[in-house]
Short mmCIF file of C-alpha atoms and ligand atoms in Angstrom, two decimals:
data_model
loop_
_atom_site.label_atom_id
_atom_site.label_comp_id
_atom_site.label_asym_id
_atom_site.label_seq_id
_atom_site.Cartn_x
_atom_site.Cartn_y
_atom_site.Cartn_z
CA MET A 369 -0.01 0.00 0.02
CA VAL A 370 1.26 3.48 -0.83
CA THR A 371 1.61 5.64 2.26
CA THR A 372 -0.35 8.89 1.71
CA ILE A 373 -1.17 11.59 4.20
CA ASP A 374 -4.77 10.42 4.06
CA ASN A 375 -4.08 6.80 5.03
CA VAL A 376 -1.61 7.81 7.73
CA TYR A 377 -4.33 9.89 9.37
CA SER A 378 -7.03 7.41 8.86
CA ALA A 379 -4.86 4.63 10.37
CA ASP A 380 -5.23 6.48 13.66
CA VAL A 381 -8.14 4.71 15.41
CA SER A 382 -9.38 7.69 17.37
CA LEU A 383 -9.38 9.98 14.34
CA ASN A 384 -11.17 7.43 12.27
CA ALA A 385 -13.92 6.64 14.77
CA HIS A 386 -16.58 8.11 12.42
CA GLY A 387 -15.04 7.40 9.01
CA ALA A 388 -12.75 9.06 6.54
CA ASP A 389 -14.85 12.22 5.94
CA TRP A 390 -14.81 13.11 9.60
CA CYS A 391 -11.13 12.22 9.91
CA ARG A 392 -10.39 14.65 7.02
CA TRP A 393 -12.62 17.33 8.55
CA VAL A 394 -10.71 17.17 11.84
CA ILE A 395 -7.28 17.39 10.16
CA GLU A 396 -8.27 20.03 7.63
CA ASN A 397 -9.81 22.27 10.27
CA LEU A 398 -6.85 21.85 12.61
CA GLU A 399 -4.50 22.72 9.74
CA ARG A 400 -6.58 25.86 9.07
CA ALA A 401 -5.87 26.84 12.74
CA CYS A 402 -9.56 26.45 13.80
CA ASP A 403 -10.19 26.59 17.55
CA PRO A 404 -10.32 22.94 18.82
CA LEU A 405 -12.79 24.03 21.48
CA ASP A 406 -15.33 25.03 18.75
CA MET A 407 -14.53 21.87 16.86
CA TYR A 408 -15.19 19.78 19.95
CA ASP A 409 -18.65 21.37 20.41
CA ARG A 410 -19.48 20.74 16.75
CA MET A 411 -18.35 17.10 16.86
CA VAL A 412 -20.29 16.31 20.03
CA GLU A 413 -23.40 18.02 18.64
CA LYS A 414 -23.18 15.67 15.65
CA VAL A 415 -22.16 12.05 16.00
CA TRP A 416 -19.10 12.03 18.34
CA GLY A 417 -19.05 10.78 21.92
CA ARG A 418 -17.24 13.20 24.23
CA THR A 419 -14.31 10.92 24.98
CA GLN A 420 -14.04 10.04 21.28
CA ALA A 421 -13.97 13.70 20.27
CA ILE A 422 -11.24 14.49 22.80
CA ALA A 423 -9.14 11.53 21.66
CA ALA A 424 -9.49 12.46 18.00
CA LEU A 425 -8.65 16.10 18.63
CA ASP A 426 -5.64 15.05 20.78
CA ALA A 427 -4.40 12.82 17.95
CA GLY A 428 -5.08 15.54 15.38
CA MET A 429 -3.22 18.18 17.34
CA VAL A 430 -0.14 15.88 17.49
CA LEU A 431 -0.33 15.03 13.78
CA THR A 432 -0.74 18.60 12.67
CA GLY A 433 2.02 19.84 15.01
CA ARG A 434 -0.29 22.11 17.04
CA ASN A 435 -0.03 22.87 20.75
CA VAL A 436 -1.10 19.72 22.51
CA ASP A 437 -2.16 21.63 25.68
CA TRP A 438 -5.41 22.74 24.16
CA LYS A 439 -7.69 21.80 27.08
CA PRO A 440 -7.50 22.21 30.82
CA SER A 441 -6.00 19.28 32.69
CA ALA A 442 -8.37 17.30 34.86
CA PRO A 443 -8.32 14.17 37.02
CA VAL A 444 -8.17 10.99 34.90
CA LEU A 445 -9.32 7.53 35.83
CA PRO A 446 -7.25 4.42 35.03
CA GLN A 447 -8.16 2.64 31.83
CA THR A 448 -8.33 -0.77 33.49
CA ASP A 449 -11.17 -1.82 35.79
CA LEU A 450 -8.96 -3.21 38.54
CA VAL A 451 -6.16 -1.07 39.95
CA ARG A 452 -3.74 -1.76 42.78
CA ILE A 453 -3.32 1.44 44.71
CA THR A 454 -0.74 1.23 47.50
CA ASP A 455 -2.00 -1.70 49.55
CA ARG A 456 -5.35 -2.44 47.94
CA ASP A 457 -7.21 -3.45 44.80
CA ILE A 458 -9.88 -0.91 43.77
CA SER A 459 -12.36 -1.99 41.15
CA ILE A 460 -14.17 0.22 38.74
CA LEU A 461 -17.60 -1.45 38.52
CA ALA A 462 -19.19 0.90 35.97
CA ARG A 463 -18.42 3.95 33.92
CA SER A 464 -20.62 6.51 32.24
CA GLU A 465 -20.00 9.13 29.49
CA ALA A 466 -22.62 11.71 30.52
CA PRO A 467 -22.09 12.33 33.36
CA ARG A 468 -18.49 11.34 33.07
CA ALA A 469 -18.62 9.13 36.11
CA ALA A 470 -17.34 5.87 37.54
CA LEU A 471 -18.40 3.62 40.39
CA PHE A 472 -15.61 2.30 42.56
CA ASP A 473 -15.59 -0.66 44.92
CA GLY A 474 -13.04 -1.38 47.59
CA LEU A 475 -11.88 2.14 48.30
CA LEU A 476 -12.31 1.63 52.03
CA THR A 477 -12.64 -1.48 54.18
CA GLN A 478 -15.68 -1.78 56.55
CA ILE A 479 -13.33 -1.12 59.46
CA GLU A 480 -12.00 2.05 57.82
CA CYS A 481 -15.63 3.17 57.12
CA GLN A 482 -16.42 2.71 60.81
CA GLU A 483 -13.30 4.56 61.94
CA LEU A 484 -14.13 7.51 59.72
CA ILE A 485 -17.76 7.62 60.89
CA SER A 486 -16.74 7.50 64.56
CA PHE A 487 -14.15 10.28 64.07
CA ALA A 488 -16.67 12.50 62.24
CA PHE A 489 -19.43 11.83 64.80
CA ASP A 490 -17.02 12.68 67.66
CA ARG A 491 -16.22 15.95 65.92
CA GLY A 492 -20.00 16.61 65.87
CA LEU A 493 -22.40 17.00 62.96
CA LYS A 494 -24.46 20.16 62.36
CA GLN A 495 -27.21 21.04 59.90
CA SER A 496 -25.73 21.01 56.36
CA GLY A 497 -25.74 24.20 54.28
CA VAL A 498 -25.51 25.33 50.70
CA VAL A 499 -23.52 28.21 49.17
CA ASP A 500 -25.45 31.49 49.13
CA ASP A 501 -25.47 32.90 45.55
CA GLU A 502 -24.81 36.46 46.73
CA THR A 503 -22.46 36.19 49.66
CA GLY A 504 -20.92 32.73 49.30
CA ASP A 505 -21.75 31.98 52.93
CA ASN A 506 -22.96 28.53 53.95
CA ILE A 507 -26.65 28.84 54.62
CA GLU A 508 -29.34 26.40 55.73
CA HIS A 509 -31.71 25.50 52.85
CA GLN A 510 -34.65 23.14 52.41
CA ALA A 511 -32.81 21.61 49.43
CA ARG A 512 -30.25 20.01 51.76
CA THR A 513 -31.55 18.40 54.92
CA SER A 514 -28.60 16.21 56.05
CA THR A 515 -26.25 16.94 58.90
CA SER A 516 -22.58 17.19 58.25
CA VAL A 517 -19.04 18.08 59.40
CA SER A 518 -16.10 19.42 57.43
CA LEU A 519 -12.77 17.78 58.16
CA LYS A 520 -9.29 19.05 57.44
CA ARG A 521 -7.07 17.56 54.83
CA GLY A 522 -4.93 14.84 56.38
CA GLU A 523 -6.60 15.28 59.73
CA THR A 524 -5.97 11.63 60.74
CA PRO A 525 -3.66 8.96 59.28
CA LEU A 526 -6.70 7.24 57.73
CA ILE A 527 -7.95 10.48 56.16
CA ALA A 528 -4.44 11.13 54.77
CA ALA A 529 -4.33 7.57 53.38
CA LEU A 530 -7.74 7.91 51.76
CA GLU A 531 -6.81 11.21 50.15
CA GLU A 532 -3.56 9.65 48.89
CA ARG A 533 -5.57 6.71 47.43
CA LEU A 534 -7.95 9.10 45.61
CA SER A 535 -5.06 11.20 44.40
CA LEU A 536 -3.30 8.15 42.91
CA LEU A 537 -6.51 6.78 41.50
CA THR A 538 -7.32 10.02 39.67
CA GLY A 539 -3.80 11.24 38.91
CA TRP A 540 -4.55 14.53 40.69
CA PRO A 541 -2.43 16.03 43.47
CA ALA A 542 -3.78 15.53 47.01
CA ASP A 543 -3.26 19.23 47.81
CA ARG A 544 -5.68 20.18 45.00
CA ALA A 545 -8.68 19.10 47.06
CA GLU A 546 -10.83 20.26 49.89
CA GLY A 547 -10.96 18.42 53.21
CA LEU A 548 -13.55 15.71 53.34
CA GLN A 549 -17.13 16.57 54.26
CA VAL A 550 -18.96 13.78 56.08
CA LEU A 551 -22.76 13.81 55.64
CA ARG A 552 -25.38 11.84 57.51
CA TYR A 553 -28.83 11.32 56.02
CA GLN A 554 -31.62 9.84 58.18
CA PRO A 555 -34.97 8.76 56.76
CA GLY A 556 -36.56 11.58 54.73
CA GLN A 557 -33.32 13.54 54.41
CA GLN A 558 -31.89 14.37 51.03
CA TYR A 559 -29.89 16.78 48.85
CA LYS A 560 -32.02 18.01 45.93
CA PRO A 561 -30.47 18.26 42.46
CA HIS A 562 -27.59 20.73 42.33
CA PHE A 563 -24.14 21.36 40.78
CA ASP A 564 -21.00 21.21 42.87
CA ALA A 565 -19.04 23.55 40.57
CA PHE A 566 -19.19 27.19 41.59
CA ARG A 567 -20.95 29.75 39.39
CA PRO A 568 -18.45 32.35 38.15
CA ASP A 569 -21.39 34.60 37.22
CA GLN A 570 -22.49 34.92 40.88
CA ALA A 571 -20.64 36.83 43.64
CA GLY A 572 -20.96 33.91 46.04
CA GLY A 573 -19.44 31.53 43.56
CA ARG A 574 -16.62 33.88 42.72
CA ARG A 575 -15.69 34.10 46.41
CA HIS A 576 -15.15 30.32 46.48
CA LEU A 577 -13.23 30.29 43.22
CA GLU A 578 -10.60 32.58 44.77
CA ARG A 579 -9.54 29.71 46.97
CA GLY A 580 -8.21 26.87 44.81
CA GLY A 581 -10.18 27.58 41.64
CA GLN A 582 -13.10 25.58 40.36
CA ARG A 583 -14.25 22.23 41.64
CA VAL A 584 -13.16 19.85 38.88
CA ALA A 585 -14.45 16.52 40.22
CA THR A 586 -16.49 15.10 43.06
CA THR A 587 -16.17 11.71 44.75
CA VAL A 588 -18.99 10.62 47.02
CA ILE A 589 -17.55 7.92 49.24
CA TYR A 590 -20.15 5.63 50.80
CA LEU A 591 -19.48 4.86 54.49
CA SER A 592 -22.73 2.97 55.17
CA THR A 593 -25.33 1.11 53.19
CA PRO A 594 -28.85 2.46 53.76
CA ILE A 595 -31.64 -0.11 53.62
CA GLY A 596 -33.76 1.99 51.24
CA GLY A 597 -33.30 5.02 49.10
CA GLY A 598 -30.33 7.39 49.30
CA GLU A 599 -29.09 6.84 45.73
CA THR A 600 -26.76 9.42 44.18
CA ALA A 601 -28.89 10.30 41.21
CA PHE A 602 -28.12 12.23 37.96
CA PRO A 603 -31.50 13.46 36.70
CA THR A 604 -30.35 14.48 33.21
CA SER A 605 -29.44 10.84 32.37
CA SER A 606 -31.64 8.99 34.93
CA LEU A 607 -28.47 7.36 36.22
CA LYS A 608 -28.54 6.31 39.88
CA PHE A 609 -25.81 4.81 42.11
CA LYS A 610 -26.93 2.78 45.09
CA PRO A 611 -24.72 3.48 48.14
CA ARG A 612 -22.67 0.50 49.29
CA SER A 613 -20.24 1.04 52.16
CA GLY A 614 -16.56 1.10 51.04
CA GLY A 615 -17.48 2.09 47.46
CA ALA A 616 -17.70 5.50 45.89
CA VAL A 617 -18.97 7.37 42.88
CA PHE A 618 -16.61 9.72 41.08
CA PHE A 619 -17.77 12.32 38.51
CA HIS A 620 -16.41 15.29 36.65
CA ASP A 621 -18.04 18.63 37.56
CA LEU A 622 -16.71 20.28 34.39
CA ASP A 623 -16.82 19.27 30.78
CA PRO A 624 -13.52 18.46 29.06
CA LEU A 625 -13.16 22.11 28.11
CA GLY A 626 -13.52 23.37 31.71
CA ARG A 627 -17.15 24.53 31.54
CA ILE A 628 -19.79 23.47 34.14
CA GLU A 629 -20.97 20.05 32.91
CA PRO A 630 -24.78 20.03 32.57
CA SER A 631 -24.94 16.28 33.20
CA SER A 632 -23.12 16.62 36.51
CA LEU A 633 -26.35 17.85 38.06
CA HIS A 634 -26.91 15.38 40.88
CA ALA A 635 -28.93 14.69 43.96
CA GLY A 636 -28.74 12.57 47.11
CA ASN A 637 -32.14 10.94 46.94
CA PRO A 638 -34.25 10.75 50.17
CA VAL A 639 -33.32 7.83 52.41
CA THR A 640 -36.40 5.76 52.97
CA GLU A 641 -35.01 3.28 55.54
CA GLY A 642 -31.83 3.03 57.54
CA GLU A 643 -29.12 5.63 57.41
CA LYS A 644 -26.77 6.90 54.75
CA ILE A 645 -23.37 8.25 55.64
CA VAL A 646 -21.02 9.53 52.99
CA ALA A 647 -17.80 11.51 52.79
CA THR A 648 -17.65 13.98 49.91
CA TYR A 649 -14.29 14.74 48.35
CA TRP A 650 -14.05 17.74 46.01
CA GLN A 651 -10.99 18.14 43.80
CA ARG A 652 -10.05 21.64 42.80
CA GLU A 653 -8.35 23.19 39.83
CA SER A 654 -5.34 24.31 41.89
CA VAL A 655 -3.90 24.01 45.36
CA PHE A 656 -6.61 24.47 48.02
CA ILE A 657 -5.28 26.10 51.26
O1 AKG B 508 -25.39 12.15 49.07
C1 AKG B 508 -25.12 12.01 47.91
O2 AKG B 508 -25.27 10.95 47.35
C2 AKG B 508 -24.64 13.16 47.10
C3 AKG B 508 -23.88 14.15 47.97
C4 AKG B 508 -23.78 15.46 47.21
O3 AKG B 508 -24.48 15.70 46.28
C5 AKG B 508 -22.83 16.48 47.57
O4 AKG B 508 -22.26 16.38 48.68
O5 AKG B 508 -22.58 17.37 46.78
#
């Protein structure tokens, strides 16, 4: 076979995911110095999956000699579904494209869950709050009826080990994260649909952005298994994760281009029986002090 520019490009699996015409479209537009962010939107609007579009643009940027740092960096999950992190095997039981989410198992042992719950309860839980749009203060709101406590990063050896585990699992530095927030939901308690990312168009959101930048990803770590209800639910896709102690759900708060991801809208469904206890871990764009 004669090697032509066309068949070199189309030999790239990611560029060729939707056939030769699309492959050519990507390369030609990159060669014309089009903005890859606009191209991404166009591709996803048509036939491309988000991950596919990113991979094709990444490959195209390399092949056309353009700047490969075209999108913000973000936590990344391992490709394989079983990963050995320090002393344990963590499984990825399920993945989703929209929201870009993954369900982990084996992040904590049952003993570790108990230790974290006891520590948080000893520190004392108070009525949970939400960020006030205008002031950025934490205010009580009927949308969030759990009780909670905010812990410091590395506050105990177990917390430090868990943060290290999450950092290794997602390839994101442990100092680019808030301290864990432990939440307790009793029957009837819930957190109605909301985004975790801060709104840059609101004064309250901007106040939080000054400290460590945007929230880039959330991990909800399940410390108990409620008998009924309490799913972490994503209403735009009808995806629901059932809490199981020791497991966790990870999801990106931003789209691959750093904008608030519409499908990251999520809720903690009302607990109907038993008790749900979680620790929420928010990763930030930059170092959080
Ligand atoms: O409780 C859950 O399942 C979700 C918690 C949550 O939405 C949050 O802390 O932002």
